[in-house]
Amino acid sequence: SGIEVVWTNTPTKWDNSFLEILYGYEWELTKSPAGAWQYTAKDGAGAGTIPDPFGGPGRSPTMLATDLSLRVDPIYERITRHTP
């Protein structure tokens, strides 16, 4: 598929960091190294904070359109913004 996304800085831990990252950054549409469309934190925000699954240097926060729908859709936004 060409999608290359690690959603949180603690990908093996169950917590709400996905939502913190989703709402903590503004997003811009970019292409993955393989050419798939995905969103990256604007202006390099959060660069290096997401671990690389292959042990390389840290990555920038990245999301998919389906992830951002949780923020921009008024019904989902009302639910997902209500975090502890």
PDB file of N, CA and C in Angstrom:
ATOM      1  N   SER A   1       0.817  -1.199   0.000  1.00  0.00           N
ATOM      2  CA  SER A   1       0.000   0.000   0.000  1.00  0.00           C
ATOM      3  C   SER A   1       0.858   1.260   0.000  1.00  0.00           C
ATOM      4  N   GLY A   2       2.084   1.180   0.478  1.00  0.00           N
ATOM      5  CA  GLY A   2       2.964   2.334   0.515  1.00  0.00           C
ATOM      6  C   GLY A   2       2.776   3.227   1.723  1.00  0.00           C
ATOM      7  N   ILE A   3       1.825   2.890   2.584  1.00  0.00           N
ATOM      8  CA  ILE A   3       1.590   3.698   3.784  1.00  0.00           C
ATOM      9  C   ILE A   3       2.655   3.355   4.818  1.00  0.00           C
ATOM     10  N   GLU A   4       3.284   4.388   5.374  1.00  0.00           N
ATOM     11  CA  GLU A   4       4.346   4.182   6.359  1.00  0.00           C
ATOM     12  C   GLU A   4       4.053   5.051   7.573  1.00  0.00           C
ATOM     13  N   VAL A   5       3.237   4.532   8.483  1.00  0.00           N
ATOM     14  CA  VAL A   5       2.775   5.327   9.621  1.00  0.00           C
ATOM     15  C   VAL A   5       3.022   4.582  10.927  1.00  0.00           C
ATOM     16  N   VAL A   6       3.631   5.280  11.881  1.00  0.00           N
ATOM     17  CA  VAL A   6       3.652   4.863  13.282  1.00  0.00           C
ATOM     18  C   VAL A   6       2.930   5.998  13.996  1.00  0.00           C
ATOM     19  N   TRP A   7       1.825   5.711  14.653  1.00  0.00           N
ATOM     20  CA  TRP A   7       0.925   6.752  15.135  1.00  0.00           C
ATOM     21  C   TRP A   7       1.379   7.437  16.413  1.00  0.00           C
ATOM     22  N   THR A   8       2.099   6.746  17.283  1.00  0.00           N
ATOM     23  CA  THR A   8       2.425   7.348  18.586  1.00  0.00           C
ATOM     24  C   THR A   8       3.889   7.122  18.940  1.00  0.00           C
ATOM     25  N   ASN A   9       4.345   7.832  19.965  1.00  0.00           N
ATOM     26  CA  ASN A   9       5.722   7.648  20.428  1.00  0.00           C
ATOM     27  C   ASN A   9       5.853   6.440  21.347  1.00  0.00           C
ATOM     28  N   THR A  10       4.735   5.805  21.683  1.00  0.00           N
ATOM     29  CA  THR A  10       4.734   4.572  22.484  1.00  0.00           C
ATOM     30  C   THR A  10       3.816   3.548  21.802  1.00  0.00           C
ATOM     31  N   PRO A  11       4.210   3.031  20.634  1.00  0.00           N
ATOM     32  CA  PRO A  11       3.300   2.191  19.846  1.00  0.00           C
ATOM     33  C   PRO A  11       2.921   0.860  20.476  1.00  0.00           C
ATOM     34  N   THR A  12       3.643   0.415  21.486  1.00  0.00           N
ATOM     35  CA  THR A  12       3.297  -0.864  22.121  1.00  0.00           C
ATOM     36  C   THR A  12       2.603  -0.669  23.471  1.00  0.00           C
ATOM     37  N   LYS A  13       2.247   0.562  23.779  1.00  0.00           N
ATOM     38  CA  LYS A  13       1.592   0.879  25.048  1.00  0.00           C
ATOM     39  C   LYS A  13       0.156   1.329  24.785  1.00  0.00           C
ATOM     40  N   TRP A  14      -0.784   0.850  25.595  1.00  0.00           N
ATOM     41  CA  TRP A  14      -2.191   1.216  25.454  1.00  0.00           C
ATOM     42  C   TRP A  14      -2.452   2.475  26.273  1.00  0.00           C
ATOM     43  N   ASP A  15      -2.650   3.603  25.587  1.00  0.00           N
ATOM     44  CA  ASP A  15      -2.950   4.866  26.255  1.00  0.00           C
ATOM     45  C   ASP A  15      -3.658   5.786  25.262  1.00  0.00           C
ATOM     46  N   ASN A  16      -3.837   7.045  25.617  1.00  0.00           N
ATOM     47  CA  ASN A  16      -4.540   7.955  24.720  1.00  0.00           C
ATOM     48  C   ASN A  16      -3.590   8.867  23.944  1.00  0.00           C
ATOM     49  N   SER A  17      -2.338   8.467  23.807  1.00  0.00           N
ATOM     50  CA  SER A  17      -1.380   9.308  23.091  1.00  0.00           C
ATOM     51  C   SER A  17      -1.764   9.510  21.625  1.00  0.00           C
ATOM     52  N   PHE A  18      -2.472   8.556  21.025  1.00  0.00           N
ATOM     53  CA  PHE A  18      -2.953   8.745  19.652  1.00  0.00           C
ATOM     54  C   PHE A  18      -3.806  10.012  19.569  1.00  0.00           C
ATOM     55  N   LEU A  19      -4.740  10.170  20.496  1.00  0.00           N
ATOM     56  CA  LEU A  19      -5.611  11.348  20.477  1.00  0.00           C
ATOM     57  C   LEU A  19      -4.848  12.616  20.848  1.00  0.00           C
ATOM     58  N   GLU A  20      -3.907  12.515  21.765  1.00  0.00           N
ATOM     59  CA  GLU A  20      -3.091  13.681  22.115  1.00  0.00           C
ATOM     60  C   GLU A  20      -2.318  14.174  20.900  1.00  0.00           C
ATOM     61  N   ILE A  21      -1.767  13.249  20.129  1.00  0.00           N
ATOM     62  CA  ILE A  21      -1.024  13.616  18.925  1.00  0.00           C
ATOM     63  C   ILE A  21      -1.981  14.120  17.846  1.00  0.00           C
ATOM     64  N   LEU A  22      -3.110  13.462  17.676  1.00  0.00           N
ATOM     65  CA  LEU A  22      -4.101  13.879  16.680  1.00  0.00           C
ATOM     66  C   LEU A  22      -4.503  15.334  16.880  1.00  0.00           C
ATOM     67  N   TYR A  23      -4.767  15.727  18.120  1.00  0.00           N
ATOM     68  CA  TYR A  23      -5.195  17.096  18.414  1.00  0.00           C
ATOM     69  C   TYR A  23      -4.030  18.036  18.725  1.00  0.00           C
ATOM     70  N   GLY A  24      -2.856  17.514  18.958  1.00  0.00           N
ATOM     71  CA  GLY A  24      -1.720  18.338  19.351  1.00  0.00           C
ATOM     72  C   GLY A  24      -0.963  18.992  18.214  1.00  0.00           C
ATOM     73  N   TYR A  25      -1.269  18.617  16.991  1.00  0.00           N
ATOM     74  CA  TYR A  25      -0.564  19.154  15.829  1.00  0.00           C
ATOM     75  C   TYR A  25      -1.557  19.591  14.766  1.00  0.00           C
ATOM     76  N   GLU A  26      -1.085  20.478  13.895  1.00  0.00           N
ATOM     77  CA  GLU A  26      -1.786  20.762  12.646  1.00  0.00           C
ATOM     78  C   GLU A  26      -1.157  19.844  11.606  1.00  0.00           C
ATOM     79  N   TRP A  27      -1.915  19.467  10.582  1.00  0.00           N
ATOM     80  CA  TRP A  27      -1.486  18.429   9.650  1.00  0.00           C
ATOM     81  C   TRP A  27      -1.453  18.930   8.219  1.00  0.00           C
ATOM     82  N   GLU A  28      -0.500  18.396   7.436  1.00  0.00           N
ATOM     83  CA  GLU A  28      -0.438  18.716   6.010  1.00  0.00           C
ATOM     84  C   GLU A  28      -0.296  17.430   5.213  1.00  0.00           C
ATOM     85  N   LEU A  29      -0.914  17.413   4.046  1.00  0.00           N
ATOM     86  CA  LEU A  29      -0.896  16.243   3.181  1.00  0.00           C
ATOM     87  C   LEU A  29       0.483  16.092   2.554  1.00  0.00           C
ATOM     88  N   THR A  30       1.063  14.903   2.676  1.00  0.00           N
ATOM     89  CA  THR A  30       2.378  14.599   2.109  1.00  0.00           C
ATOM     90  C   THR A  30       2.321  13.212   1.483  1.00  0.00           C
ATOM     91  N   LYS A  31       3.418  12.828   0.857  1.00  0.00           N
ATOM     92  CA  LYS A  31       3.525  11.471   0.316  1.00  0.00           C
ATOM     93  C   LYS A  31       4.560  10.695   1.111  1.00  0.00           C
ATOM     94  N   SER A  32       4.271   9.423   1.328  1.00  0.00           N
ATOM     95  CA  SER A  32       5.232   8.538   1.993  1.00  0.00           C
ATOM     96  C   SER A  32       6.398   8.297   1.044  1.00  0.00           C
ATOM     97  N   PRO A  33       7.505   7.735   1.531  1.00  0.00           N
ATOM     98  CA  PRO A  33       8.612   7.400   0.633  1.00  0.00           C
ATOM     99  C   PRO A  33       8.194   6.471  -0.514  1.00  0.00           C
ATOM    100  N   ALA A  34       7.129   5.702  -0.303  1.00  0.00           N
ATOM    101  CA  ALA A  34       6.648   4.787  -1.346  1.00  0.00           C
ATOM    102  C   ALA A  34       5.579   5.427  -2.233  1.00  0.00           C
ATOM    103  N   GLY A  35       5.226   6.687  -1.962  1.00  0.00           N
ATOM    104  CA  GLY A  35       4.283   7.399  -2.815  1.00  0.00           C
ATOM    105  C   GLY A  35       2.832   7.396  -2.377  1.00  0.00           C
ATOM    106  N   ALA A  36       2.524   6.885  -1.187  1.00  0.00           N
ATOM    107  CA  ALA A  36       1.145   6.887  -0.692  1.00  0.00           C
ATOM    108  C   ALA A  36       0.847   8.221   0.002  1.00  0.00           C
ATOM    109  N   TRP A  37      -0.383   8.694  -0.127  1.00  0.00           N
ATOM    110  CA  TRP A  37      -0.785   9.933   0.537  1.00  0.00           C
ATOM    111  C   TRP A  37      -1.016   9.686   2.022  1.00  0.00           C
ATOM    112  N   GLN A  38      -0.475  10.582   2.837  1.00  0.00           N
ATOM    113  CA  GLN A  38      -0.650  10.541   4.281  1.00  0.00           C
ATOM    114  C   GLN A  38      -0.420  11.951   4.807  1.00  0.00           C
ATOM    115  N   TYR A  39      -0.732  12.182   6.056  1.00  0.00           N
ATOM    116  CA  TYR A  39      -0.583  13.507   6.654  1.00  0.00           C
ATOM    117  C   TYR A  39       0.564  13.494   7.651  1.00  0.00           C
ATOM    118  N   THR A  40       1.352  14.579   7.628  1.00  0.00           N
ATOM    119  CA  THR A  40       2.481  14.736   8.536  1.00  0.00           C
ATOM    120  C   THR A  40       2.286  16.036   9.312  1.00  0.00           C
ATOM    121  N   ALA A  41       2.772  16.075  10.535  1.00  0.00           N
ATOM    122  CA  ALA A  41       2.674  17.293  11.339  1.00  0.00           C
ATOM    123  C   ALA A  41       3.312  18.452  10.577  1.00  0.00           C
ATOM    124  N   LYS A  42       2.608  19.585  10.526  1.00  0.00           N
ATOM    125  CA  LYS A  42       3.048  20.753   9.760  1.00  0.00           C
ATOM    126  C   LYS A  42       4.359  21.329  10.275  1.00  0.00           C
ATOM    127  N   ASP A  43       5.110  21.875   9.337  1.00  0.00           N
ATOM    128  CA  ASP A  43       6.332  22.629   9.632  1.00  0.00           C
ATOM    129  C   ASP A  43       7.344  21.849  10.460  1.00  0.00           C
ATOM    130  N   GLY A  44       7.360  20.526  10.305  1.00  0.00           N
ATOM    131  CA  GLY A  44       8.338  19.703  11.012  1.00  0.00           C
ATOM    132  C   GLY A  44       8.075  19.554  12.499  1.00  0.00           C
ATOM    133  N   ALA A  45       6.883  19.955  12.940  1.00  0.00           N
ATOM    134  CA  ALA A  45       6.553  19.840  14.366  1.00  0.00           C
ATOM    135  C   ALA A  45       6.657  18.383  14.811  1.00  0.00           C
ATOM    136  N   GLY A  46       7.228  18.162  15.955  1.00  0.00           N
ATOM    137  CA  GLY A  46       7.348  16.812  16.501  1.00  0.00           C
ATOM    138  C   GLY A  46       8.383  15.939  15.815  1.00  0.00           C
ATOM    139  N   ALA A  47       9.215  16.527  14.972  1.00  0.00           N
ATOM    140  CA  ALA A  47      10.217  15.739  14.242  1.00  0.00           C
ATOM    141  C   ALA A  47      11.078  14.939  15.208  1.00  0.00           C
ATOM    142  N   GLY A  48      11.257  13.664  14.900  1.00  0.00           N
ATOM    143  CA  GLY A  48      12.104  12.790  15.698  1.00  0.00           C
ATOM    144  C   GLY A  48      11.444  12.198  16.928  1.00  0.00           C
ATOM    145  N   THR A  49      10.167  12.490  17.167  1.00  0.00           N
ATOM    146  CA  THR A  49       9.512  12.014  18.391  1.00  0.00           C
ATOM    147  C   THR A  49       8.858  10.648  18.259  1.00  0.00           C
ATOM    148  N   ILE A  50       8.693  10.165  17.041  1.00  0.00           N
ATOM    149  CA  ILE A  50       8.040   8.877  16.805  1.00  0.00           C
ATOM    150  C   ILE A  50       9.117   7.847  16.474  1.00  0.00           C
ATOM    151  N   PRO A  51       9.170   6.729  17.176  1.00  0.00           N
ATOM    152  CA  PRO A  51      10.231   5.750  16.925  1.00  0.00           C
ATOM    153  C   PRO A  51      10.114   5.112  15.542  1.00  0.00           C
ATOM    154  N   ASP A  52      11.259   4.857  14.944  1.00  0.00           N
ATOM    155  CA  ASP A  52      11.304   4.148  13.666  1.00  0.00           C
ATOM    156  C   ASP A  52      11.220   2.653  13.952  1.00  0.00           C
ATOM    157  N   PRO A  53      10.323   1.917  13.287  1.00  0.00           N
ATOM    158  CA  PRO A  53      10.177   0.489  13.590  1.00  0.00           C
ATOM    159  C   PRO A  53      11.392  -0.344  13.220  1.00  0.00           C
ATOM    160  N   PHE A  54      12.290   0.233  12.427  1.00  0.00           N
ATOM    161  CA  PHE A  54      13.472  -0.507  11.996  1.00  0.00           C
ATOM    162  C   PHE A  54      14.733  -0.038  12.706  1.00  0.00           C
ATOM    163  N   GLY A  55      14.580   0.795  13.750  1.00  0.00           N
ATOM    164  CA  GLY A  55      15.716   1.226  14.546  1.00  0.00           C
ATOM    165  C   GLY A  55      16.448   2.439  14.014  1.00  0.00           C
ATOM    166  N   GLY A  56      15.933   3.062  12.975  1.00  0.00           N
ATOM    167  CA  GLY A  56      16.564   4.254  12.421  1.00  0.00           C
ATOM    168  C   GLY A  56      16.256   5.481  13.259  1.00  0.00           C
ATOM    169  N   PRO A  57      16.584   6.660  12.720  1.00  0.00           N
ATOM    170  CA  PRO A  57      16.283   7.891  13.456  1.00  0.00           C
ATOM    171  C   PRO A  57      14.777   8.069  13.628  1.00  0.00           C
ATOM    172  N   GLY A  58      14.393   8.807  14.654  1.00  0.00           N
ATOM    173  CA  GLY A  58      12.977   9.030  14.919  1.00  0.00           C
ATOM    174  C   GLY A  58      12.272   9.699  13.753  1.00  0.00           C
ATOM    175  N   ARG A  59      10.975   9.523  13.695  1.00  0.00           N
ATOM    176  CA  ARG A  59      10.149  10.064  12.620  1.00  0.00           C
ATOM    177  C   ARG A  59       9.277  11.205  13.137  1.00  0.00           C
ATOM    178  N   SER A  60       8.625  11.871  12.198  1.00  0.00           N
ATOM    179  CA  SER A  60       7.628  12.884  12.537  1.00  0.00           C
ATOM    180  C   SER A  60       6.276  12.218  12.742  1.00  0.00           C
ATOM    181  N   PRO A  61       5.402  12.817  13.545  1.00  0.00           N
ATOM    182  CA  PRO A  61       4.053  12.273  13.691  1.00  0.00           C
ATOM    183  C   PRO A  61       3.357  12.218  12.331  1.00  0.00           C
ATOM    184  N   THR A  62       2.648  11.131  12.079  1.00  0.00           N
ATOM    185  CA  THR A  62       1.986  10.910  10.800  1.00  0.00           C
ATOM    186  C   THR A  62       0.602  10.319  11.042  1.00  0.00           C
ATOM    187  N   MET A  63      -0.353  10.725  10.226  1.00  0.00           N
ATOM    188  CA  MET A  63      -1.727  10.230  10.316  1.00  0.00           C
ATOM    189  C   MET A  63      -2.252   9.942   8.910  1.00  0.00           C
ATOM    190  N   LEU A  64      -3.344   9.200   8.865  1.00  0.00           N
ATOM    191  CA  LEU A  64      -4.049   8.929   7.619  1.00  0.00           C
ATOM    192  C   LEU A  64      -5.327   9.768   7.583  1.00  0.00           C
ATOM    193  N   ALA A  65      -5.940   9.873   6.412  1.00  0.00           N
ATOM    194  CA  ALA A  65      -7.192  10.630   6.283  1.00  0.00           C
ATOM    195  C   ALA A  65      -8.258  10.071   7.218  1.00  0.00           C
ATOM    196  N   THR A  66      -8.288   8.761   7.377  1.00  0.00           N
ATOM    197  CA  THR A  66      -9.269   8.147   8.277  1.00  0.00           C
ATOM    198  C   THR A  66      -9.036   8.575   9.725  1.00  0.00           C
ATOM    199  N   ASP A  67      -7.773   8.762  10.110  1.00  0.00           N
ATOM    200  CA  ASP A  67      -7.463   9.238  11.461  1.00  0.00           C
ATOM    201  C   ASP A  67      -7.954  10.673  11.643  1.00  0.00           C
ATOM    202  N   LEU A  68      -7.662  11.528  10.659  1.00  0.00           N
ATOM    203  CA  LEU A  68      -8.061  12.929  10.766  1.00  0.00           C
ATOM    204  C   LEU A  68      -9.573  13.102  10.754  1.00  0.00           C
ATOM    205  N   SER A  69     -10.295  12.140  10.201  1.00  0.00           N
ATOM    206  CA  SER A  69     -11.759  12.233  10.217  1.00  0.00           C
ATOM    207  C   SER A  69     -12.285  12.244  11.650  1.00  0.00           C
ATOM    208  N   LEU A  70     -11.565  11.629  12.581  1.00  0.00           N
ATOM    209  CA  LEU A  70     -11.968  11.646  13.990  1.00  0.00           C
ATOM    210  C   LEU A  70     -11.903  13.050  14.577  1.00  0.00           C
ATOM    211  N   ARG A  71     -11.111  13.907  13.961  1.00  0.00           N
ATOM    212  CA  ARG A  71     -10.949  15.278  14.431  1.00  0.00           C
ATOM    213  C   ARG A  71     -11.859  16.255  13.681  1.00  0.00           C
ATOM    214  N   VAL A  72     -12.037  16.070  12.397  1.00  0.00           N
ATOM    215  CA  VAL A  72     -12.768  17.065  11.603  1.00  0.00           C
ATOM    216  C   VAL A  72     -14.265  16.795  11.503  1.00  0.00           C
ATOM    217  N   ASP A  73     -14.701  15.567  11.686  1.00  0.00           N
ATOM    218  CA  ASP A  73     -16.128  15.266  11.668  1.00  0.00           C
ATOM    219  C   ASP A  73     -16.731  15.710  13.000  1.00  0.00           C
ATOM    220  N   PRO A  74     -17.793  16.529  12.976  1.00  0.00           N
ATOM    221  CA  PRO A  74     -18.319  17.071  14.233  1.00  0.00           C
ATOM    222  C   PRO A  74     -18.800  16.015  15.232  1.00  0.00           C
ATOM    223  N   ILE A  75     -19.347  14.922  14.756  1.00  0.00           N
ATOM    224  CA  ILE A  75     -19.830  13.883  15.674  1.00  0.00           C
ATOM    225  C   ILE A  75     -18.661  13.132  16.301  1.00  0.00           C
ATOM    226  N   TYR A  76     -17.702  12.699  15.472  1.00  0.00           N
ATOM    227  CA  TYR A  76     -16.533  11.999  16.014  1.00  0.00           C
ATOM    228  C   TYR A  76     -15.683  12.920  16.881  1.00  0.00           C
ATOM    229  N   GLU A  77     -15.583  14.191  16.486  1.00  0.00           N
ATOM    230  CA  GLU A  77     -14.771  15.143  17.256  1.00  0.00           C
ATOM    231  C   GLU A  77     -15.307  15.290  18.673  1.00  0.00           C
ATOM    232  N   ARG A  78     -16.600  15.348  18.806  1.00  0.00           N
ATOM    233  CA  ARG A  78     -17.216  15.488  20.131  1.00  0.00           C
ATOM    234  C   ARG A  78     -16.861  14.292  21.023  1.00  0.00           C
ATOM    235  N   ILE A  79     -16.765  13.116  20.432  1.00  0.00           N
ATOM    236  CA  ILE A  79     -16.433  11.900  21.190  1.00  0.00           C
ATOM    237  C   ILE A  79     -14.935  11.831  21.485  1.00  0.00           C
ATOM    238  N   THR A  80     -14.106  12.054  20.465  1.00  0.00           N
ATOM    239  CA  THR A  80     -12.658  11.861  20.632  1.00  0.00           C
ATOM    240  C   THR A  80     -11.989  12.978  21.419  1.00  0.00           C
ATOM    241  N   ARG A  81     -12.558  14.157  21.419  1.00  0.00           N
ATOM    242  CA  ARG A  81     -11.960  15.243  22.195  1.00  0.00           C
ATOM    243  C   ARG A  81     -12.213  15.049  23.690  1.00  0.00           C
ATOM    244  N   HIS A  82     -13.185  14.242  24.035  1.00  0.00           N
ATOM    245  CA  HIS A  82     -13.516  13.955  25.438  1.00  0.00           C
ATOM    246  C   HIS A  82     -12.589  12.849  25.945  1.00  0.00           C
ATOM    247  N   THR A  83     -11.359  13.239  26.296  1.00  0.00           N
ATOM    248  CA  THR A  83     -10.376  12.282  26.796  1.00  0.00           C
ATOM    249  C   THR A  83     -10.006  12.651  28.223  1.00  0.00           C
ATOM    250  N   PRO A  84      -9.594  11.671  29.010  1.00  0.00           N
ATOM    251  CA  PRO A  84      -9.221  11.962  30.404  1.00  0.00           C
ATOM    252  C   PRO A  84      -7.982  12.836  30.504  1.00  0.00           C
TER     253      PRO A  84
END
